[in-house]
PDB file of C-alpha atoms in Angstrom:
ATOM      1  CA  MET A   1    -107.542  60.768 132.091  1.00  0.00           C
ATOM      2  CA  ALA A   2    -104.000  60.880 130.288  1.00  0.00           C
ATOM      3  CA  HIS A   3    -103.377  63.782 127.962  1.00  0.00           C
ATOM      4  CA  GLY A   4    -100.679  64.291 125.612  1.00  0.00           C
ATOM      5  CA  LEU A   5     -99.264  67.222 123.866  1.00  0.00           C
ATOM      6  CA  GLN A   6    -102.353  68.026 121.747  1.00  0.00           C
ATOM      7  CA  ILE A   7    -101.623  68.971 117.992  1.00  0.00           C
ATOM      8  CA  LYS A   8    -104.430  70.699 116.304  1.00  0.00           C
ATOM      9  CA  ASP A   9    -106.460  69.562 113.158  1.00  0.00           C
ATOM     10  CA  GLU A  10    -105.424  72.552 111.242  1.00  0.00           C
ATOM     11  CA  GLU A  11    -101.691  72.077 112.079  1.00  0.00           C
ATOM     12  CA  SER A  12     -99.713  71.252 108.871  1.00  0.00           C
ATOM     13  CA  GLY A  13     -96.291  70.572 110.282  1.00  0.00           C
ATOM     14  CA  TYR A  14     -92.988  72.091 109.079  1.00  0.00           C
ATOM     15  CA  ASN A  15     -91.591  72.769 105.696  1.00  0.00           C
ATOM     16  CA  LYS A  16     -89.574  69.419 104.894  1.00  0.00           C
ATOM     17  CA  ASN A  17     -86.578  71.502 103.486  1.00  0.00           C
ATOM     18  CA  LEU A  18     -85.629  73.271 106.693  1.00  0.00           C
ATOM     19  CA  PHE A  19     -84.991  69.756 107.914  1.00  0.00           C
ATOM     20  CA  CYS A  20     -82.579  67.165 107.348  1.00  0.00           C
ATOM     21  CA  ILE A  21     -84.337  64.297 105.172  1.00  0.00           C
ATOM     22  CA  PRO A  22     -82.737  61.195 103.611  1.00  0.00           C
ATOM     23  CA  LYS A  23     -82.448  62.004  99.811  1.00  0.00           C
ATOM     24  CA  HIS A  24     -84.197  58.414  98.678  1.00  0.00           C
ATOM     25  CA  TYR A  25     -87.379  59.946 100.851  1.00  0.00           C
ATOM     26  CA  GLU A  26     -87.490  63.891  99.832  1.00  0.00           C
ATOM     27  CA  GLU A  27     -90.014  63.323  96.926  1.00  0.00           C
ATOM     28  CA  ASP A  28     -92.243  61.052  99.178  1.00  0.00           C
ATOM     29  CA  LEU A  29     -92.882  63.518 102.013  1.00  0.00           C
ATOM     30  CA  GLU A  30     -95.181  66.211 102.245  1.00  0.00           C
ATOM     31  CA  ARG A  31     -94.074  67.971 105.625  1.00  0.00           C
ATOM     32  CA  VAL A  32     -92.188  67.454 108.932  1.00  0.00           C
ATOM     33  CA  PHE A  33     -95.281  66.649 111.318  1.00  0.00           C
ATOM     34  CA  ILE A  34     -93.096  66.369 114.582  1.00  0.00           C
ATOM     35  CA  PRO A  35     -89.515  67.234 114.501  1.00  0.00           C
ATOM     36  CA  HIS A  36     -86.986  64.661 116.190  1.00  0.00           C
ATOM     37  CA  GLY A  37     -85.901  66.822 118.890  1.00  0.00           C
ATOM     38  CA  VAL A  38     -89.655  67.534 119.844  1.00  0.00           C
ATOM     39  CA  ILE A  39     -90.049  63.730 120.146  1.00  0.00           C
ATOM     40  CA  LEU A  40     -87.229  63.370 122.098  1.00  0.00           C
ATOM     41  CA  ASP A  41     -87.945  66.342 124.566  1.00  0.00           C
ATOM     42  CA  ARG A  42     -91.613  64.879 125.176  1.00  0.00           C
ATOM     43  CA  THR A  43     -89.959  61.246 125.420  1.00  0.00           C
ATOM     44  CA  GLU A  44     -87.828  62.615 128.228  1.00  0.00           C
ATOM     45  CA  ARG A  45     -90.948  63.792 130.165  1.00  0.00           C
ATOM     46  CA  LEU A  46     -92.688  60.701 129.796  1.00  0.00           C
ATOM     47  CA  ALA A  47     -90.078  58.852 130.999  1.00  0.00           C
ATOM     48  CA  ARG A  48     -89.903  61.213 134.414  1.00  0.00           C
ATOM     49  CA  ASP A  49     -93.786  60.894 134.957  1.00  0.00           C
ATOM     50  CA  ILE A  50     -93.346  57.213 134.789  1.00  0.00           C
ATOM     51  CA  MET A  51     -90.470  56.942 136.989  1.00  0.00           C
ATOM     52  CA  GLN A  52     -92.577  59.196 139.575  1.00  0.00           C
ATOM     53  CA  ASP A  53     -95.802  56.721 139.203  1.00  0.00           C
ATOM     54  CA  MET A  54     -93.932  53.361 139.371  1.00  0.00           C
ATOM     55  CA  GLY A  55     -92.564  53.518 143.046  1.00  0.00           C
ATOM     56  CA  ASN A  56     -90.053  51.060 143.709  1.00  0.00           C
ATOM     57  CA  HIS A  57     -91.588  48.277 141.499  1.00  0.00           C
ATOM     58  CA  HIS A  58     -89.754  45.976 139.150  1.00  0.00           C
ATOM     59  CA  ILE A  59     -90.369  47.101 135.607  1.00  0.00           C
ATOM     60  CA  VAL A  60     -90.810  44.745 132.819  1.00  0.00           C
ATOM     61  CA  ALA A  61     -90.569  47.060 129.668  1.00  0.00           C
ATOM     62  CA  LEU A  62     -92.288  45.232 126.886  1.00  0.00           C
ATOM     63  CA  CYS A  63     -91.747  46.588 123.366  1.00  0.00           C
ATOM     64  CA  VAL A  64     -94.274  46.067 120.501  1.00  0.00           C
ATOM     65  CA  LEU A  65     -92.478  45.742 117.417  1.00  0.00           C
ATOM     66  CA  LYS A  66     -91.793  47.151 115.202  1.00  0.00           C
ATOM     67  CA  GLY A  67     -93.377  50.593 115.175  1.00  0.00           C
ATOM     68  CA  GLY A  68     -92.409  50.938 118.544  1.00  0.00           C
ATOM     69  CA  TYR A  69     -88.822  50.303 118.750  1.00  0.00           C
ATOM     70  CA  LYS A  70     -87.419  53.836 118.434  1.00  0.00           C
ATOM     71  CA  PHE A  71     -89.900  55.194 120.966  1.00  0.00           C
ATOM     72  CA  PHE A  72     -89.054  52.161 123.206  1.00  0.00           C
ATOM     73  CA  ALA A  73     -85.204  52.504 122.940  1.00  0.00           C
ATOM     74  CA  ASP A  74     -85.606  56.543 123.487  1.00  0.00           C
ATOM     75  CA  LEU A  75     -87.796  55.765 126.376  1.00  0.00           C
ATOM     76  CA  LEU A  76     -85.782  53.402 128.289  1.00  0.00           C
ATOM     77  CA  ASP A  77     -82.684  55.338 127.727  1.00  0.00           C
ATOM     78  CA  HIS A  78     -84.102  58.293 129.458  1.00  0.00           C
ATOM     79  CA  ILE A  79     -85.504  56.095 132.372  1.00  0.00           C
ATOM     80  CA  LYS A  80     -82.024  54.734 132.587  1.00  0.00           C
ATOM     81  CA  ALA A  81     -80.499  58.196 133.101  1.00  0.00           C
ATOM     82  CA  LEU A  82     -83.092  58.979 135.685  1.00  0.00           C
ATOM     83  CA  ASN A  83     -82.062  55.584 137.500  1.00  0.00           C
ATOM     84  CA  GLN A  84     -78.660  56.781 137.501  1.00  0.00           C
ATOM     85  CA  ASN A  85     -78.914  60.314 138.689  1.00  0.00           C
ATOM     86  CA  GLY A  86     -82.147  60.441 140.479  1.00  0.00           C
ATOM     87  CA  ASP A  87     -82.700  60.158 144.053  1.00  0.00           C
ATOM     88  CA  LYS A  88     -84.291  56.521 143.475  1.00  0.00           C
ATOM     89  CA  SER A  89     -84.021  53.693 141.180  1.00  0.00           C
ATOM     90  CA  VAL A  90     -85.941  50.620 140.062  1.00  0.00           C
ATOM     91  CA  PRO A  91     -84.944  47.576 138.382  1.00  0.00           C
ATOM     92  CA  ILE A  92     -85.920  46.939 134.434  1.00  0.00           C
ATOM     93  CA  THR A  93     -85.986  43.825 132.465  1.00  0.00           C
ATOM     94  CA  VAL A  94     -86.923  44.017 128.781  1.00  0.00           C
ATOM     95  CA  ASP A  95     -88.728  41.916 126.245  1.00  0.00           C
ATOM     96  CA  PHE A  96     -90.344  41.994 122.857  1.00  0.00           C
ATOM     97  CA  VAL A  97     -93.387  41.029 121.011  1.00  0.00           C
ATOM     98  CA  ARG A  98     -94.787  41.385 117.698  1.00  0.00           C
ATOM     99  CA  ILE A  99     -98.654  41.629 116.992  1.00  0.00           C
ATOM    100  CA  LYS A 100     -99.538  40.830 113.423  1.00  0.00           C
ATOM    101  CA  SER A 101    -102.619  41.832 111.481  1.00  0.00           C
ATOM    102  CA  TYR A 102    -103.311  39.576 108.415  1.00  0.00           C
ATOM    103  CA  CYS A 103    -105.240  42.099 106.478  1.00  0.00           C
ATOM    104  CA  LYS A 104    -107.994  40.957 104.166  1.00  0.00           C
ATOM    105  CA  ASP A 105    -110.751  42.364 101.831  1.00  0.00           C
ATOM    106  CA  THR A 106    -113.191  42.424 105.020  1.00  0.00           C
ATOM    107  CA  PRO A 107    -114.037  44.837 107.734  1.00  0.00           C
ATOM    108  CA  THR A 108    -112.192  42.284 110.219  1.00  0.00           C
ATOM    109  CA  GLU A 109    -108.437  41.494 110.638  1.00  0.00           C
ATOM    110  CA  LYS A 110    -107.088  38.249 112.249  1.00  0.00           C
ATOM    111  CA  MET A 111    -104.724  38.957 114.971  1.00  0.00           C
ATOM    112  CA  SER A 112    -101.752  37.108 116.311  1.00  0.00           C
ATOM    113  CA  ILE A 113     -99.040  37.718 118.919  1.00  0.00           C
ATOM    114  CA  VAL A 114     -95.447  36.381 118.485  1.00  0.00           C
ATOM    115  CA  GLY A 115     -93.541  36.481 121.357  1.00  0.00           C
ATOM    116  CA  GLU A 116     -93.201  35.149 124.954  1.00  0.00           C
ATOM    117  CA  LEU A 117     -95.605  36.792 127.591  1.00  0.00           C
ATOM    118  CA  SER A 118     -95.016  34.164 130.542  1.00  0.00           C
ATOM    119  CA  THR A 119     -92.040  36.279 131.679  1.00  0.00           C
ATOM    120  CA  LEU A 120     -94.599  38.999 132.912  1.00  0.00           C
ATOM    121  CA  ASN A 121     -96.507  37.051 135.927  1.00  0.00           C
ATOM    122  CA  GLY A 122     -96.595  39.277 138.894  1.00  0.00           C
ATOM    123  CA  LYS A 123     -94.831  42.171 137.284  1.00  0.00           C
ATOM    124  CA  ASP A 124     -95.354  46.029 136.443  1.00  0.00           C
ATOM    125  CA  ILE A 125     -95.219  46.659 132.545  1.00  0.00           C
ATOM    126  CA  ILE A 126     -94.430  49.372 130.472  1.00  0.00           C
ATOM    127  CA  LYS A 127     -95.591  48.881 126.730  1.00  0.00           C
ATOM    128  CA  THR A 128     -95.044  50.971 123.969  1.00  0.00           C
ATOM    129  CA  GLY A 129     -96.348  50.523 120.579  1.00  0.00           C
ATOM    130  CA  ARG A 130     -99.705  51.347 118.699  1.00  0.00           C
ATOM    131  CA  THR A 131    -101.660  48.158 118.521  1.00  0.00           C
ATOM    132  CA  MET A 132    -102.847  47.344 122.235  1.00  0.00           C
ATOM    133  CA  LYS A 133    -106.255  46.133 122.663  1.00  0.00           C
ATOM    134  CA  ALA A 134    -105.414  42.463 121.365  1.00  0.00           C
ATOM    135  CA  LEU A 135    -102.183  42.462 123.569  1.00  0.00           C
ATOM    136  CA  LEU A 136    -104.022  43.780 126.710  1.00  0.00           C
ATOM    137  CA  SER A 137    -106.389  40.735 126.404  1.00  0.00           C
ATOM    138  CA  GLU A 138    -103.421  38.125 126.185  1.00  0.00           C
ATOM    139  CA  LEU A 139    -101.706  39.874 129.235  1.00  0.00           C
ATOM    140  CA  LYS A 140    -104.615  39.107 131.623  1.00  0.00           C
ATOM    141  CA  ASP A 141    -103.981  35.279 131.555  1.00  0.00           C
ATOM    142  CA  ASN A 142    -100.494  36.069 132.687  1.00  0.00           C
ATOM    143  CA  GLU A 143    -101.558  37.776 136.104  1.00  0.00           C
ATOM    144  CA  PRO A 144     -99.412  40.930 135.944  1.00  0.00           C
ATOM    145  CA  LYS A 145     -99.451  43.130 139.015  1.00  0.00           C
ATOM    146  CA  MET A 146    -100.149  46.147 137.013  1.00  0.00           C
ATOM    147  CA  VAL A 147    -100.188  47.113 133.333  1.00  0.00           C
ATOM    148  CA  LYS A 148     -99.206  50.604 132.124  1.00  0.00           C
ATOM    149  CA  VAL A 149     -99.370  51.473 128.551  1.00  0.00           C
ATOM    150  CA  VAL A 150     -97.158  54.248 126.769  1.00  0.00           C
ATOM    151  CA  SER A 151     -98.039  55.570 123.208  1.00  0.00           C
ATOM    152  CA  LEU A 152     -95.917  57.725 121.446  1.00  0.00           C
ATOM    153  CA  LEU A 153     -99.198  59.045 119.279  1.00  0.00           C
ATOM    154  CA  ILE A 154    -102.760  58.589 119.049  1.00  0.00           C
ATOM    155  CA  LYS A 155    -104.890  59.931 116.541  1.00  0.00           C
ATOM    156  CA  ARG A 156    -108.196  61.888 116.971  1.00  0.00           C
ATOM    157  CA  ILE A 157    -110.624  59.375 115.152  1.00  0.00           C
ATOM    158  CA  TYR A 158    -114.413  60.150 115.847  1.00  0.00           C
ATOM    159  CA  ARG A 159    -115.384  56.741 115.581  1.00  0.00           C
ATOM    160  CA  SER A 160    -112.849  55.329 117.679  1.00  0.00           C
ATOM    161  CA  PRO A 161    -113.884  52.851 120.262  1.00  0.00           C
ATOM    162  CA  GLY A 162    -112.213  55.306 123.163  1.00  0.00           C
ATOM    163  CA  TYR A 163    -109.558  53.390 124.410  1.00  0.00           C
ATOM    164  CA  ARG A 164    -106.469  55.741 125.782  1.00  0.00           C
ATOM    165  CA  PRO A 165    -103.150  54.251 127.182  1.00  0.00           C
ATOM    166  CA  ASP A 166    -101.967  55.527 130.305  1.00  0.00           C
ATOM    167  CA  TYR A 167     -99.198  57.552 129.111  1.00  0.00           C
ATOM    168  CA  ILE A 168     -99.588  59.697 125.927  1.00  0.00           C
ATOM    169  CA  GLY A 169     -96.648  61.622 123.983  1.00  0.00           C
ATOM    170  CA  PHE A 170     -98.705  63.498 121.333  1.00  0.00           C
ATOM    171  CA  GLU A 171    -102.509  63.370 120.315  1.00  0.00           C
ATOM    172  CA  ILE A 172    -102.611  64.045 116.658  1.00  0.00           C
ATOM    173  CA  PRO A 173    -105.064  64.428 113.927  1.00  0.00           C
ATOM    174  CA  ASP A 174    -106.012  61.625 111.733  1.00  0.00           C
ATOM    175  CA  LYS A 175    -103.024  62.098 109.164  1.00  0.00           C
ATOM    176  CA  PHE A 176    -101.119  59.365 107.331  1.00  0.00           C
ATOM    177  CA  VAL A 177     -97.793  59.903 109.070  1.00  0.00           C
ATOM    178  CA  VAL A 178     -94.456  57.834 108.679  1.00  0.00           C
ATOM    179  CA  GLY A 179     -90.893  58.234 110.281  1.00  0.00           C
ATOM    180  CA  TYR A 180     -89.400  57.339 113.736  1.00  0.00           C
ATOM    181  CA  ALA A 181     -89.957  53.723 113.125  1.00  0.00           C
ATOM    182  CA  LEU A 182     -93.702  54.145 111.867  1.00  0.00           C
ATOM    183  CA  ASP A 183     -93.549  52.447 108.374  1.00  0.00           C
ATOM    184  CA  TYR A 184     -95.443  52.202 105.114  1.00  0.00           C
ATOM    185  CA  ASN A 185     -94.924  48.802 103.671  1.00  0.00           C
ATOM    186  CA  GLU A 186     -91.766  48.783 105.702  1.00  0.00           C
ATOM    187  CA  TYR A 187     -90.352  51.653 104.266  1.00  0.00           C
ATOM    188  CA  PHE A 188     -89.792  55.059 106.106  1.00  0.00           C
ATOM    189  CA  ARG A 189     -88.410  53.373 109.456  1.00  0.00           C
ATOM    190  CA  ASP A 190     -85.065  54.848 108.968  1.00  0.00           C
ATOM    191  CA  LEU A 191     -86.662  58.596 109.166  1.00  0.00           C
ATOM    192  CA  ASN A 192     -85.612  60.486 111.925  1.00  0.00           C
ATOM    193  CA  HIS A 193     -88.635  62.838 111.998  1.00  0.00           C
ATOM    194  CA  ILE A 194     -92.445  62.028 112.121  1.00  0.00           C
ATOM    195  CA  CYS A 195     -93.647  63.182 108.640  1.00  0.00           C
ATOM    196  CA  ILE A 196     -96.755  63.576 106.536  1.00  0.00           C
ATOM    197  CA  LEU A 197     -96.533  60.844 103.560  1.00  0.00           C
ATOM    198  CA  LYS A 198     -97.923  62.332 100.158  1.00  0.00           C
ATOM    199  CA  GLU A 199    -100.762  60.344  98.557  1.00  0.00           C
ATOM    200  CA  ARG A 200     -98.765  59.600  95.231  1.00  0.00           C
ATOM    201  CA  ALA A 201     -96.220  58.138  97.498  1.00  0.00           C
ATOM    202  CA  LYS A 202     -98.795  55.521  98.839  1.00  0.00           C
ATOM    203  CA  GLU A 203     -99.229  54.146  95.293  1.00  0.00           C
ATOM    204  CA  LYS A 204     -95.324  54.119  94.909  1.00  0.00           C
ATOM    205  CA  TYR A 205     -94.471  51.892  97.778  1.00  0.00           C
ATOM    206  CA  LYS A 206     -97.705  49.708  98.075  1.00  0.00           C
ATOM    207  CA  SER A 207     -96.537  47.239  95.725  1.00  0.00           C
ATOM    208  CA  ASN A 208     -94.740  45.064  98.307  1.00  0.00           C
ATOM    209  CA  VAL A 209     -97.316  42.814  99.910  1.00  0.00           C
ATOM    210  CA  ARG A 210     -96.558  42.448 103.577  1.00  0.00           C
ATOM    211  CA  LEU A 211     -98.182  41.719 107.193  1.00  0.00           C
ATOM    212  CA  LEU A 212     -99.299  44.872 108.453  1.00  0.00           C
ATOM    213  CA  GLU A 213     -98.804  45.880 112.221  1.00  0.00           C
TER     214      GLU A 213
END
């Protein structure tokens, strides 16, 4: 079973005034939950683990947009560095897909996948992003040789269906976090750290109707 770096339920993060925060977000954030440097260090270790497991297979790196793009880019940078400086190297190609959830006032959501999956036939895949189950079912039709899921974050949700990615960056409590490309209504993607959002900020930014990922 995959294990991430576990952040305990009682962990409240760090004083935001000790970090560089964009001024337009200073009043919206409660605390810095995972600093940018810690994210990069953990991502570097994930890259090493992935390279050790992949052998000499061609990797198709598939990014789930938009929330996965920063993690995806940093993970690939670390993998490329290992390719250049390690004892072995593997060819890597890159593709992107977007999963949209059309949120209704009902318990269910209609999922749609935007992107081309046919290039995945017979390849090994590294995927990053938060929404996986809908994509995994689609990937089966393309008969990939191997599928490996990489997720920067998973939340401990006690009524969760129990799915766990193959590689996990951090296992966190059920807190509403933004930053490092994770958004609230398209805001906060430009924040380097992963931060806890204030409740009143949700009211402030919820006015724009959008498709949630």
